[in-house]
Coordinates of C-alpha atoms in Angstrom, one line a residue:
Chain A
M1 CA 0.0 0.0 0.0
A2 CA 1.2 3.5 -0.9
D3 CA 2.0 6.1 1.7
R4 CA -1.7 6.6 1.9
L5 CA -4.7 5.6 0.0
G6 CA -6.1 7.9 -2.7
C7 CA -9.8 7.6 -2.3
V8 CA -11.9 5.4 0.0
G9 CA -15.6 4.9 -0.5
I10 CA -18.1 4.1 2.2
V11 CA -21.4 2.6 1.3
G12 CA -23.9 3.2 4.2
V13 CA -22.9 6.0 6.5
G14 CA -24.6 4.9 9.7
L15 CA -22.8 4.6 13.1
I16 CA -19.9 2.4 11.9
G17 CA -19.6 3.8 8.3
A18 CA -19.4 7.3 9.6
T19 CA -17.1 6.3 12.5
V20 CA -14.6 4.7 10.0
G21 CA -14.9 7.7 7.7
M22 CA -14.1 10.2 10.5
A23 CA -11.1 8.1 11.5
L24 CA -9.8 7.7 8.0
R25 CA -9.9 11.5 7.5
Q26 CA -8.6 12.5 11.0
R27 CA -5.7 10.1 10.6
A28 CA -5.0 11.0 7.0
V29 CA -5.2 7.3 6.0
A30 CA -6.8 8.4 2.7
A31 CA -6.6 11.5 0.6
Q32 CA -10.3 11.5 0.1
V33 CA -13.3 9.8 1.7
V34 CA -16.6 9.6 -0.3
G35 CA -19.9 8.2 0.9
V36 CA -23.0 6.7 -0.6
D37 CA -26.3 6.2 1.2
I38 CA -29.8 5.7 0.0
D39 CA -30.8 8.4 2.5
A40 CA -29.6 11.9 1.5
Q41 CA -30.1 13.0 5.1
A42 CA -27.6 10.4 6.3
I43 CA -25.1 11.7 3.9
A44 CA -25.7 15.3 5.1
A45 CA -25.2 14.1 8.7
A46 CA -22.0 12.3 7.9
R47 CA -20.6 15.4 6.2
E48 CA -21.6 17.5 9.1
V49 CA -19.7 15.3 11.6
G50 CA -16.6 15.3 9.3
A51 CA -16.9 11.7 8.1
L52 CA -16.9 12.5 4.3
D53 CA -15.2 14.8 1.8
A54 CA -18.1 14.2 -0.6
G55 CA -21.0 12.0 -1.0
G56 CA -24.4 11.3 -2.5
T57 CA -27.1 8.8 -3.2
D58 CA -25.5 7.5 -6.4
L59 CA -23.0 4.7 -6.5
S60 CA -21.1 6.4 -9.3
V61 CA -19.2 8.4 -6.6
L62 CA -17.3 5.1 -6.0
R63 CA -15.6 5.1 -9.4
A64 CA -12.4 6.8 -8.1
A65 CA -12.1 4.6 -5.0
D66 CA -9.1 2.4 -4.3
L67 CA -11.0 0.8 -1.4
V68 CA -14.7 0.6 -0.8
I69 CA -16.1 -0.3 2.7
V70 CA -19.7 -1.6 2.6
A71 CA -21.2 -0.6 6.0
V72 CA -24.9 -1.4 5.5
P73 CA -26.8 -3.8 7.8
P74 CA -26.0 -7.5 7.3
D75 CA -28.9 -8.4 5.1
G76 CA -28.0 -5.7 2.6
V77 CA -24.3 -6.4 2.3
V78 CA -24.3 -8.8 -0.6
G79 CA -26.6 -6.7 -2.7
A80 CA -24.8 -3.5 -1.9
A81 CA -21.3 -5.1 -2.6
V82 CA -22.3 -6.4 -6.0
Q83 CA -23.8 -3.1 -7.0
A84 CA -20.8 -1.2 -5.7
A85 CA -18.3 -3.4 -7.4
A86 CA -20.0 -2.7 -10.8
H87 CA -18.9 1.0 -10.3
M88 CA -15.4 0.4 -9.0
K89 CA -12.1 0.4 -10.7
R90 CA -10.8 -3.1 -11.6
E91 CA -8.5 -4.6 -9.0
S92 CA -9.5 -2.1 -6.3
V93 CA -10.3 -3.6 -2.9
L94 CA -13.8 -4.1 -1.4
T95 CA -14.6 -5.1 2.2
D96 CA -17.6 -5.0 4.5
V97 CA -18.2 -4.5 8.3
A98 CA -21.0 -7.0 9.0
S99 CA -20.9 -8.9 12.3
T100 CA -21.4 -12.2 10.6
K101 CA -19.1 -13.5 7.9
A102 CA -19.5 -17.1 6.7
E103 CA -22.8 -16.5 4.8
I104 CA -21.7 -13.1 3.3
V105 CA -18.2 -14.3 2.3
R106 CA -19.6 -17.4 0.7
A107 CA -21.9 -15.3 -1.4
L108 CA -19.3 -12.7 -2.4
D109 CA -16.1 -14.6 -2.9
D110 CA -16.9 -15.9 -6.4
R111 CA -19.2 -13.1 -7.5
L112 CA -16.8 -10.3 -7.0
A113 CA -13.6 -12.0 -8.0
A114 CA -13.7 -11.0 -11.7
R115 CA -13.9 -7.3 -10.8
V116 CA -12.5 -6.4 -7.4
H117 CA -10.4 -7.9 -4.6
Y118 CA -12.9 -8.8 -1.8
I119 CA -12.1 -9.6 1.8
G120 CA -14.6 -9.9 4.6
G121 CA -14.1 -7.5 7.5
H122 CA -15.5 -6.8 10.9
P123 CA -14.3 -4.0 13.1
M124 CA -15.2 -5.1 16.7
A125 CA -16.5 -1.8 17.8
G126 CA -19.9 -0.2 18.3
S127 CA -22.2 1.4 20.8
E128 CA -25.9 1.3 21.4
G129 CA -26.2 4.5 19.3
R130 CA -27.4 4.7 15.7
G131 CA -26.5 7.0 12.8
A132 CA -23.7 9.3 11.8
R133 CA -24.4 11.8 14.6
M134 CA -23.3 9.1 17.1
A135 CA -20.1 8.4 15.2
D136 CA -16.9 8.5 17.3
P137 CA -13.4 7.4 16.1
A138 CA -12.5 6.6 19.7
L139 CA -14.8 3.5 19.4
L140 CA -12.2 2.0 17.2
L141 CA -9.0 2.5 19.2
G142 CA -7.3 -0.6 20.3
R143 CA -10.2 -2.8 19.2
P144 CA -9.7 -5.9 16.9
F145 CA -10.4 -5.5 13.2
L146 CA -11.3 -9.0 12.2
L147 CA -10.4 -9.9 8.6
T148 CA -11.6 -13.2 7.1
P149 CA -9.6 -14.1 4.0
T150 CA -10.2 -17.4 2.2
E151 CA -8.3 -19.4 -0.4
H152 CA -9.9 -17.1 -3.0
T153 CA -8.7 -13.8 -1.4
D154 CA -6.2 -11.8 -3.3
P155 CA -3.1 -11.0 -1.2
A156 CA -3.5 -7.3 -2.1
A157 CA -6.8 -7.2 -0.2
V158 CA -5.2 -8.7 2.9
S159 CA -2.3 -6.3 2.9
V160 CA -4.4 -3.2 2.2
M161 CA -6.9 -4.0 4.9
T162 CA -4.2 -5.0 7.5
E163 CA -2.5 -1.7 7.0
V164 CA -5.8 0.3 7.0
A165 CA -6.7 -1.4 10.3
E166 CA -3.4 -0.5 11.9
R167 CA -3.5 3.1 10.7
L168 CA -7.0 3.3 12.2
G169 CA -5.4 2.4 15.6
M170 CA -7.0 -1.0 15.5
L171 CA -5.6 -4.5 15.8
P172 CA -5.9 -6.6 12.6
V173 CA -6.7 -10.2 13.3
L174 CA -6.9 -12.8 10.4
L175 CA -9.2 -15.8 10.8
S176 CA -11.5 -17.9 8.7
P177 CA -15.1 -16.9 8.1
D178 CA -16.4 -19.9 10.1
D179 CA -14.0 -19.3 13.0
H180 CA -15.0 -15.7 13.0
D181 CA -18.7 -16.6 13.3
D182 CA -17.9 -19.1 16.1
L183 CA -15.8 -16.7 18.2
V184 CA -18.1 -13.7 17.7
A185 CA -21.1 -15.7 18.6
Q186 CA -19.4 -16.3 22.0
V187 CA -18.3 -12.8 22.8
S188 CA -20.9 -10.6 21.0
H189 CA -24.1 -12.5 20.0
L190 CA -24.5 -14.6 23.1
P191 CA -23.9 -11.6 25.4
Y192 CA -26.6 -9.7 23.5
L193 CA -29.1 -12.5 24.0
L194 CA -28.2 -12.9 27.7
A195 CA -28.8 -9.1 28.2
V196 CA -32.2 -9.4 26.4
A197 CA -33.2 -12.4 28.5
A198 CA -32.1 -10.8 31.8
V199 CA -34.0 -7.7 31.1
G200 CA -37.0 -9.7 29.8
A201 CA -37.0 -11.8 33.0
A202 CA -36.7 -8.9 35.4
T203 CA -39.9 -7.5 37.0
D204 CA -40.7 -3.8 36.6
R205 CA -39.8 -3.1 40.2
A206 CA -36.4 -4.8 39.8
I207 CA -35.6 -2.8 36.7
G208 CA -36.5 0.4 38.7
I209 CA -33.8 -0.6 41.3
G210 CA -31.1 -1.2 38.8
G211 CA -27.5 -1.5 39.8
P212 CA -24.2 -1.3 37.9
A213 CA -24.2 -4.8 36.4
F214 CA -27.8 -4.5 35.3
S215 CA -27.1 -1.1 33.7
G216 CA -24.4 -2.8 31.6
L217 CA -26.9 -5.4 30.5
G218 CA -29.5 -2.7 29.8
R219 CA -27.0 -0.8 27.6
V220 CA -26.5 -4.0 25.5
A221 CA -30.2 -4.8 25.3
R222 CA -30.9 -1.3 23.9
S223 CA -28.9 -2.1 20.7
P224 CA -30.8 -1.6 17.4
V225 CA -33.3 -4.5 17.1
A226 CA -33.5 -4.6 13.2
L227 CA -29.7 -5.1 13.0
W228 CA -29.8 -7.9 15.7
V229 CA -32.6 -9.8 14.0
Q230 CA -30.4 -10.0 10.9
I231 CA -27.3 -11.1 12.9
C232 CA -29.3 -13.8 14.8
R233 CA -30.7 -15.2 11.5
S234 CA -27.4 -15.1 9.7
N235 CA -25.3 -16.7 12.6
R236 CA -28.0 -19.0 14.0
A237 CA -26.0 -22.2 14.1
A238 CA -23.0 -20.7 15.9
I239 CA -25.2 -18.8 18.3
K240 CA -27.0 -22.0 19.2
R241 CA -23.7 -23.9 19.8
S242 CA -22.6 -21.0 22.0
L243 CA -26.0 -21.0 23.9
G244 CA -25.5 -24.7 24.5
Q245 CA -22.1 -24.2 26.0
F246 CA -23.4 -21.3 28.1
R247 CA -26.3 -23.4 29.4
R248 CA -23.8 -26.2 30.5
E249 CA -21.8 -23.6 32.4
L250 CA -25.0 -22.2 34.0
D251 CA -26.1 -25.7 35.0
R252 CA -22.7 -26.2 36.7
L253 CA -23.0 -22.9 38.6
E254 CA -26.5 -23.8 39.7
R255 CA -25.3 -27.2 41.0
A256 CA -22.6 -25.3 42.8
L257 CA -25.2 -23.1 44.4
D258 CA -26.8 -26.3 45.7
G259 CA -23.4 -27.3 47.1
E260 CA -22.8 -30.2 44.7
E261 CA -19.7 -28.5 43.2
A262 CA -17.2 -26.0 44.6
L263 CA -18.8 -22.7 43.8
E264 CA -15.6 -20.8 44.7
T265 CA -13.6 -22.8 42.1
L266 CA -16.0 -21.9 39.3
L267 CA -16.1 -18.2 40.2
Q268 CA -12.3 -18.0 40.5
R269 CA -11.8 -19.6 37.2
S270 CA -14.0 -17.0 35.4
R271 CA -12.4 -14.2 37.4
R272 CA -9.0 -15.3 36.2
R273 CA -10.1 -15.7 32.6
A274 CA -12.2 -12.5 32.3
P275 CA -10.8 -10.0 29.9
V276 CA -9.3 -6.9 31.3
D277 CA -10.5 -3.6 29.7
G278 CA -8.1 -2.3 27.2
A279 CA -5.6 -5.1 27.5
P280 CA -3.9 -5.6 24.2
L281 CA -4.4 -8.8 22.3
D282 CA -1.4 -11.1 22.7
K283 CA -0.6 -11.4 19.0
P284 CA -2.5 -8.8 17.1
H285 CA -0.8 -9.4 13.8
E286 CA -0.7 -13.1 13.7
S287 CA -3.5 -15.3 12.5
V288 CA -5.3 -17.0 15.3
T289 CA -6.9 -19.4 13.0
Chain B
M1 CA -32.0 14.4 62.4
A2 CA -30.0 17.5 63.5
D3 CA -28.3 19.8 60.9
R4 CA -25.7 17.2 60.7
L5 CA -24.7 14.0 62.6
G6 CA -22.1 14.3 65.3
C7 CA -20.0 11.2 64.9
V8 CA -20.4 8.3 62.4
G9 CA -18.6 5.1 62.9
I10 CA -17.7 2.7 60.0
V11 CA -16.9 -0.9 60.8
G12 CA -14.8 -2.4 58.0
V13 CA -13.1 0.2 55.7
G14 CA -13.0 -1.7 52.4
L15 CA -14.2 -0.3 49.1
I16 CA -17.7 0.5 50.3
G17 CA -16.9 1.5 53.9
A18 CA -14.2 3.9 52.7
T19 CA -16.4 5.2 49.9
V20 CA -19.2 6.1 52.3
G21 CA -16.6 7.6 54.7
M22 CA -15.2 9.9 52.0
A23 CA -18.7 11.0 51.0
L24 CA -19.8 11.6 54.6
R25 CA -16.7 13.8 55.1
Q26 CA -16.7 15.6 51.7
R27 CA -20.4 16.5 52.0
A28 CA -20.1 17.4 55.7
V29 CA -22.9 14.9 56.6
A30 CA -21.1 14.2 59.9
A31 CA -18.9 16.3 62.1
Q32 CA -16.6 13.3 62.5
V33 CA -16.1 9.9 60.8
V34 CA -14.3 7.2 62.8
G35 CA -13.4 3.7 61.5
V36 CA -12.7 0.3 62.9
D37 CA -11.1 -2.6 61.0
I38 CA -9.3 -5.7 62.1
D39 CA -6.5 -4.7 59.6
A40 CA -4.5 -1.7 60.8
Q41 CA -3.2 -1.2 57.2
A42 CA -6.8 -0.9 56.0
I43 CA -7.3 1.9 58.5
A44 CA -4.1 3.6 57.4
A45 CA -5.3 3.4 53.7
A46 CA -8.7 4.7 54.6
R47 CA -7.2 7.7 56.4
E48 CA -4.8 8.4 53.5
V49 CA -7.7 8.6 51.0
G50 CA -9.6 10.9 53.4
A51 CA -12.3 8.5 54.5
L52 CA -11.7 8.9 58.2
D53 CA -10.9 11.5 60.8
A54 CA -9.7 8.8 63.2
G55 CA -9.7 5.0 63.4
G56 CA -8.2 1.9 64.9
T57 CA -8.6 -1.8 65.4
D58 CA -10.6 -1.4 68.6
L59 CA -14.4 -1.2 68.6
S60 CA -14.1 1.3 71.5
V61 CA -13.7 4.1 69.0
L62 CA -17.5 3.7 68.3
R63 CA -18.6 4.9 71.7
A64 CA -19.2 8.5 70.5
A65 CA -21.0 7.4 67.4
D66 CA -24.6 8.5 66.7
L67 CA -24.7 6.2 63.7
V68 CA -22.6 3.1 63.0
I69 CA -22.4 1.6 59.5
V70 CA -21.2 -2.0 59.4
A71 CA -19.5 -2.5 56.1
V72 CA -17.9 -5.9 56.4
P73 CA -18.5 -8.9 54.0
P74 CA -22.0 -10.5 54.4
D75 CA -20.9 -13.4 56.6
G76 CA -19.3 -11.1 59.1
V77 CA -22.2 -8.6 59.4
V78 CA -24.1 -10.2 62.3
G79 CA -21.1 -10.8 64.5
A80 CA -19.6 -7.4 63.8
A81 CA -23.0 -5.7 64.4
V82 CA -23.5 -7.4 67.8
Q83 CA -20.0 -6.5 68.9
A84 CA -20.3 -2.9 67.7
A85 CA -23.6 -2.4 69.4
A86 CA -22.1 -3.4 72.8
H87 CA -19.8 -0.3 72.4
M88 CA -22.4 2.1 71.1
K89 CA -24.5 4.7 72.9
R90 CA -28.0 3.5 73.7
E91 CA -30.6 4.6 71.1
S92 CA -28.0 5.4 68.5
V93 CA -28.6 3.9 65.0
L94 CA -26.8 0.9 63.4
T95 CA -27.1 -0.2 59.8
D96 CA -25.1 -2.4 57.4
V97 CA -24.4 -2.4 53.7
A98 CA -24.6 -6.1 52.8
S99 CA -26.0 -7.2 49.4
T100 CA -28.4 -9.6 51.0
K101 CA -30.9 -8.6 53.7
A102 CA -33.4 -11.2 54.9
E103 CA -31.0 -13.5 56.7
I104 CA -29.1 -10.6 58.3
V105 CA -32.2 -8.6 59.3
R106 CA -33.8 -11.7 60.8
A107 CA -30.7 -12.3 62.9
L108 CA -30.2 -8.7 64.1
D109 CA -33.7 -7.3 64.6
D110 CA -34.3 -8.9 68.0
R111 CA -30.7 -9.1 69.2
L112 CA -30.0 -5.4 68.8
A113 CA -33.4 -4.0 69.8
A114 CA -32.5 -3.6 73.5
R115 CA -29.4 -1.4 72.8
V116 CA -29.6 0.4 69.4
H117 CA -32.0 1.2 66.6
Y118 CA -31.1 -1.2 63.7
I119 CA -32.2 -0.9 60.1
G120 CA -30.8 -3.0 57.2
G121 CA -29.2 -1.0 54.4
H122 CA -27.7 -1.7 51.0
P123 CA -26.2 1.1 48.9
M124 CA -26.5 -0.2 45.3
A125 CA -23.0 0.9 44.3
G126 CA -19.7 -0.8 43.8
S127 CA -17.0 -1.6 41.3
E128 CA -14.8 -4.5 40.7
G129 CA -12.2 -2.9 42.9
R130 CA -11.3 -3.8 46.5
G131 CA -10.1 -1.9 49.4
A132 CA -10.0 1.8 50.5
R133 CA -7.6 2.8 47.8
M134 CA -10.3 2.1 45.2
A135 CA -12.9 4.2 47.2
D136 CA -14.7 6.8 45.1
P137 CA -17.7 8.9 46.4
A138 CA -18.8 9.2 42.7
L139 CA -19.9 5.5 42.9
L140 CA -22.8 6.6 45.1
L141 CA -24.2 9.5 43.1
G142 CA -27.8 9.0 42.0
R143 CA -27.7 5.3 43.0
P144 CA -30.5 3.7 45.2
F145 CA -29.8 3.3 48.9
L146 CA -32.1 0.4 49.7
L147 CA -33.4 0.4 53.3
T148 CA -35.3 -2.6 54.8
P149 CA -37.3 -1.6 57.8
T150 CA -39.5 -4.3 59.5
E151 CA -42.3 -4.0 62.1
H152 CA -39.5 -4.0 64.8
T153 CA -37.6 -1.0 63.3
D154 CA -37.6 2.2 65.3
P155 CA -38.8 5.2 63.2
A156 CA -35.7 7.1 64.2
A157 CA -33.6 4.6 62.3
V158 CA -35.7 5.1 59.2
S159 CA -35.6 8.9 59.3
V160 CA -31.8 9.1 60.1
M161 CA -30.9 6.7 57.3
T162 CA -33.3 8.2 54.8
E163 CA -31.7 11.6 55.4
V164 CA -28.1 10.3 55.3
A165 CA -28.9 8.6 52.0
E166 CA -30.2 11.8 50.5
R167 CA -27.3 13.8 51.8
L168 CA -24.9 11.3 50.2
G169 CA -26.6 12.1 46.9
M170 CA -28.3 8.8 46.8
L171 CA -32.0 7.8 46.4
P172 CA -33.4 6.2 49.6
V173 CA -35.8 3.3 48.7
L174 CA -37.7 1.5 51.5
L175 CA -38.7 -2.1 51.0
S176 CA -39.1 -5.3 53.0
P177 CA -36.0 -7.6 53.5
D178 CA -37.6 -10.4 51.4
D179 CA -38.5 -8.0 48.6
H180 CA -35.0 -6.6 48.7
D181 CA -33.5 -10.0 48.2
D182 CA -35.9 -10.9 45.4
L183 CA -35.2 -7.7 43.5
V184 CA -31.5 -7.7 44.0
A185 CA -31.2 -11.3 42.9
Q186 CA -32.7 -10.2 39.6
V187 CA -30.6 -7.1 39.0
S188 CA -27.3 -7.9 40.7
H189 CA -26.8 -11.6 41.7
L190 CA -28.2 -13.1 38.4
P191 CA -26.2 -10.7 36.2
Y192 CA -23.0 -11.7 38.1
L193 CA -23.7 -15.4 37.6
L194 CA -24.5 -14.8 33.9
A195 CA -21.2 -13.0 33.5
V196 CA -19.3 -15.9 35.2
A197 CA -21.1 -18.4 33.0
A198 CA -20.5 -16.5 29.8
V199 CA -16.8 -16.1 30.5
G200 CA -16.6 -19.7 31.7
A201 CA -18.2 -20.9 28.4
A202 CA -16.0 -18.9 26.1
T203 CA -12.9 -20.4 24.5
D204 CA -9.5 -18.8 25.1
R205 CA -9.5 -17.5 21.5
A206 CA -12.9 -15.9 21.9
I207 CA -11.8 -14.2 25.1
G208 CA -8.8 -12.9 23.1
I209 CA -11.1 -11.3 20.6
G210 CA -13.3 -9.6 23.1
G211 CA -15.8 -6.9 22.2
P212 CA -17.7 -4.2 24.0
A213 CA -20.5 -6.4 25.4
F214 CA -18.0 -9.1 26.5
S215 CA -15.8 -6.5 28.2
G216 CA -18.8 -5.5 30.3
L217 CA -19.4 -9.1 31.3
G218 CA -15.6 -9.5 32.1
R219 CA -15.7 -6.5 34.4
V220 CA -18.6 -8.0 36.4
A221 CA -16.9 -11.5 36.4
R222 CA -13.8 -10.0 38.0
S223 CA -15.7 -9.0 41.2
P224 CA -14.2 -10.4 44.4
V225 CA -15.0 -14.1 44.7
A226 CA -15.0 -14.4 48.5
L227 CA -17.7 -11.8 48.7
W228 CA -19.8 -13.4 46.0
V229 CA -19.6 -16.9 47.5
Q230 CA -21.2 -15.4 50.7
I231 CA -23.8 -13.5 48.7
C232 CA -24.7 -16.7 46.7
R233 CA -25.1 -18.8 49.9
S234 CA -27.1 -16.1 51.7
N235 CA -29.5 -15.4 48.9
R236 CA -29.7 -18.9 47.3
A237 CA -33.5 -19.2 47.2
A238 CA -34.1 -15.9 45.5
I239 CA -31.2 -16.4 43.1
K240 CA -32.6 -19.8 42.1
R241 CA -36.0 -18.3 41.4
S242 CA -34.4 -15.6 39.3
L243 CA -32.4 -18.2 37.4
G244 CA -35.6 -20.1 36.7
Q245 CA -37.2 -17.0 35.3
F246 CA -34.1 -16.2 33.2
R247 CA -34.0 -19.7 31.8
R248 CA -37.6 -19.4 30.7
E249 CA -36.8 -16.2 28.8
L250 CA -33.7 -17.7 27.3
D251 CA -35.8 -20.7 26.1
R252 CA -38.3 -18.3 24.5
L253 CA -35.4 -16.5 22.7
E254 CA -34.0 -19.8 21.5
R255 CA -37.4 -20.9 20.1
A256 CA -37.6 -17.5 18.4
L257 CA -34.1 -18.1 16.8
D258 CA -35.7 -21.3 15.4
G259 CA -38.5 -19.2 14.0
E260 CA -41.2 -20.5 16.4
E261 CA -41.8 -17.1 18.0
A262 CA -41.4 -13.6 16.7
L263 CA -37.8 -12.8 17.6
E264 CA -38.2 -9.1 16.8
T265 CA -41.1 -8.8 19.3
L266 CA -38.9 -10.3 22.2
L267 CA -35.9 -8.1 21.3
Q268 CA -38.1 -5.0 21.1
R269 CA -39.7 -5.7 24.4
S270 CA -36.4 -5.9 26.2
R271 CA -35.1 -2.8 24.3
R272 CA -38.1 -0.8 25.6
R273 CA -37.8 -2.1 29.2
A274 CA -34.0 -1.8 29.5
P275 CA -32.9 0.8 32.1
V276 CA -31.3 3.9 30.7
D277 CA -28.0 4.9 32.4
G278 CA -28.4 7.6 35.0
A279 CA -32.2 7.8 34.6
P280 CA -33.7 8.7 38.0
L281 CA -36.0 6.3 39.8
D282 CA -39.6 7.2 39.3
K283 CA -40.4 7.6 43.0
P284 CA -37.2 7.6 44.9
H285 CA -38.7 8.5 48.3
E286 CA -41.7 6.3 48.2
S287 CA -41.8 2.7 49.4
V288 CA -42.0 0.4 46.4
T289 CA -43.0 -2.5 48.7

């Protein structure tokens, strides 16, 4: 990759698209950032927060792009990527930011190969907010940028996106689409469903009392539902495996409450294994596949 | 209660004891704050962070106290309260800060009645930290201070503690010890066990990837284990009821993943019901019993 990219295009300037756009511009990763969205107001908002140099509702703005990042909700990724590729320079790079990868990568790997270099991507960042006005480059800092090359992926796509991730202050991690979906089910999709179930199970009076741990669950449960319905459908198999593993752990804990297993041992084990905020990944640049 | 309390004694100057001591002094709720701890180093740390005017390892420092707050781990509360009461002025007020109430209040209501006015208390605040050096009065701000009077409780204890809670910037909430344990199981004890189980179920690779929701669970799972073993034992029945309710919600969600129920409806319901950070309780000063 050159000193910096010429033009980066972003398709879909919601929370993540606009956050990436702001970071690309603030860190001078690209000479120009252009955006496309079916909603002209979203483009206006993204320009206001400084996420774009230019933008519009027409995919033709992507024709100068060296890299296009498709940042629409999961169900729209394949359609948007195919349409975007038709406007892009040959041999430019296309990625996406969806939270599930196997289904999307399977659909795009072959279809895009003749035109552009595709690699699946997933910046592990977000908030319960929506839209460009909630965009914040700080969401990206120190977070993993998961990249899911396959045997069809052009090495240029891997090297461009690895470098873009680093320049955004993120930690590029390479893994297979299936491994991605399995790991993300455990650390993102399962926690979301646990938060939804805990809030769903609580009485109104209990919710009124709150508490720090419950506030954390509440924050997660307030995430946009339309997005999560798509994630749950797309990654159903891995989520169900993760749910099964979680249920077995919960069963053990409940037996320990009844004195049949050493409660303290189970609690200590999770205390030791729990991630520490902001701790760097051990080997950010190495494939963990 | 007079313009301010004369002397407040704190038994056990760990995270919560020292946090309350700092807040009492910074907000001039009491003319003097004295501390007792079996660990002289803990007293030294509490004095260094500004939580105490004076302190030591001998309960005799409590003899001037108008109010004593027992802030030792749950298993030690009854013993420490009985010992403290023996050194206190007659008709002074004694409370505790343990996260479970029914067992403790049942044990103390009769035993202390002849000497002091006891009322169970539980400031809903905390962090994963331990010890006076992690104390922070900001942990208390806007949080509920649950108070659990019974038919044996002297009205003086209710009015003193209601006013102390308000002056600490907290929201006093009155409820029965059984209701307390039921509600707190849902919003504090269950979330802790869910975090422990989610971390326990995750593979090492998944933990390495992390993500915002998983970091939140990790923070909760890092809470002090010795304390939580005591809480789990003391509130086992309510925790198991809450676990049962949670499992039913999780079963519904899993059926919805399989398309047998409307997933979106369940997700929307929890999104609507989820607590918003920092939102004030509807009726802070009214009993929710």
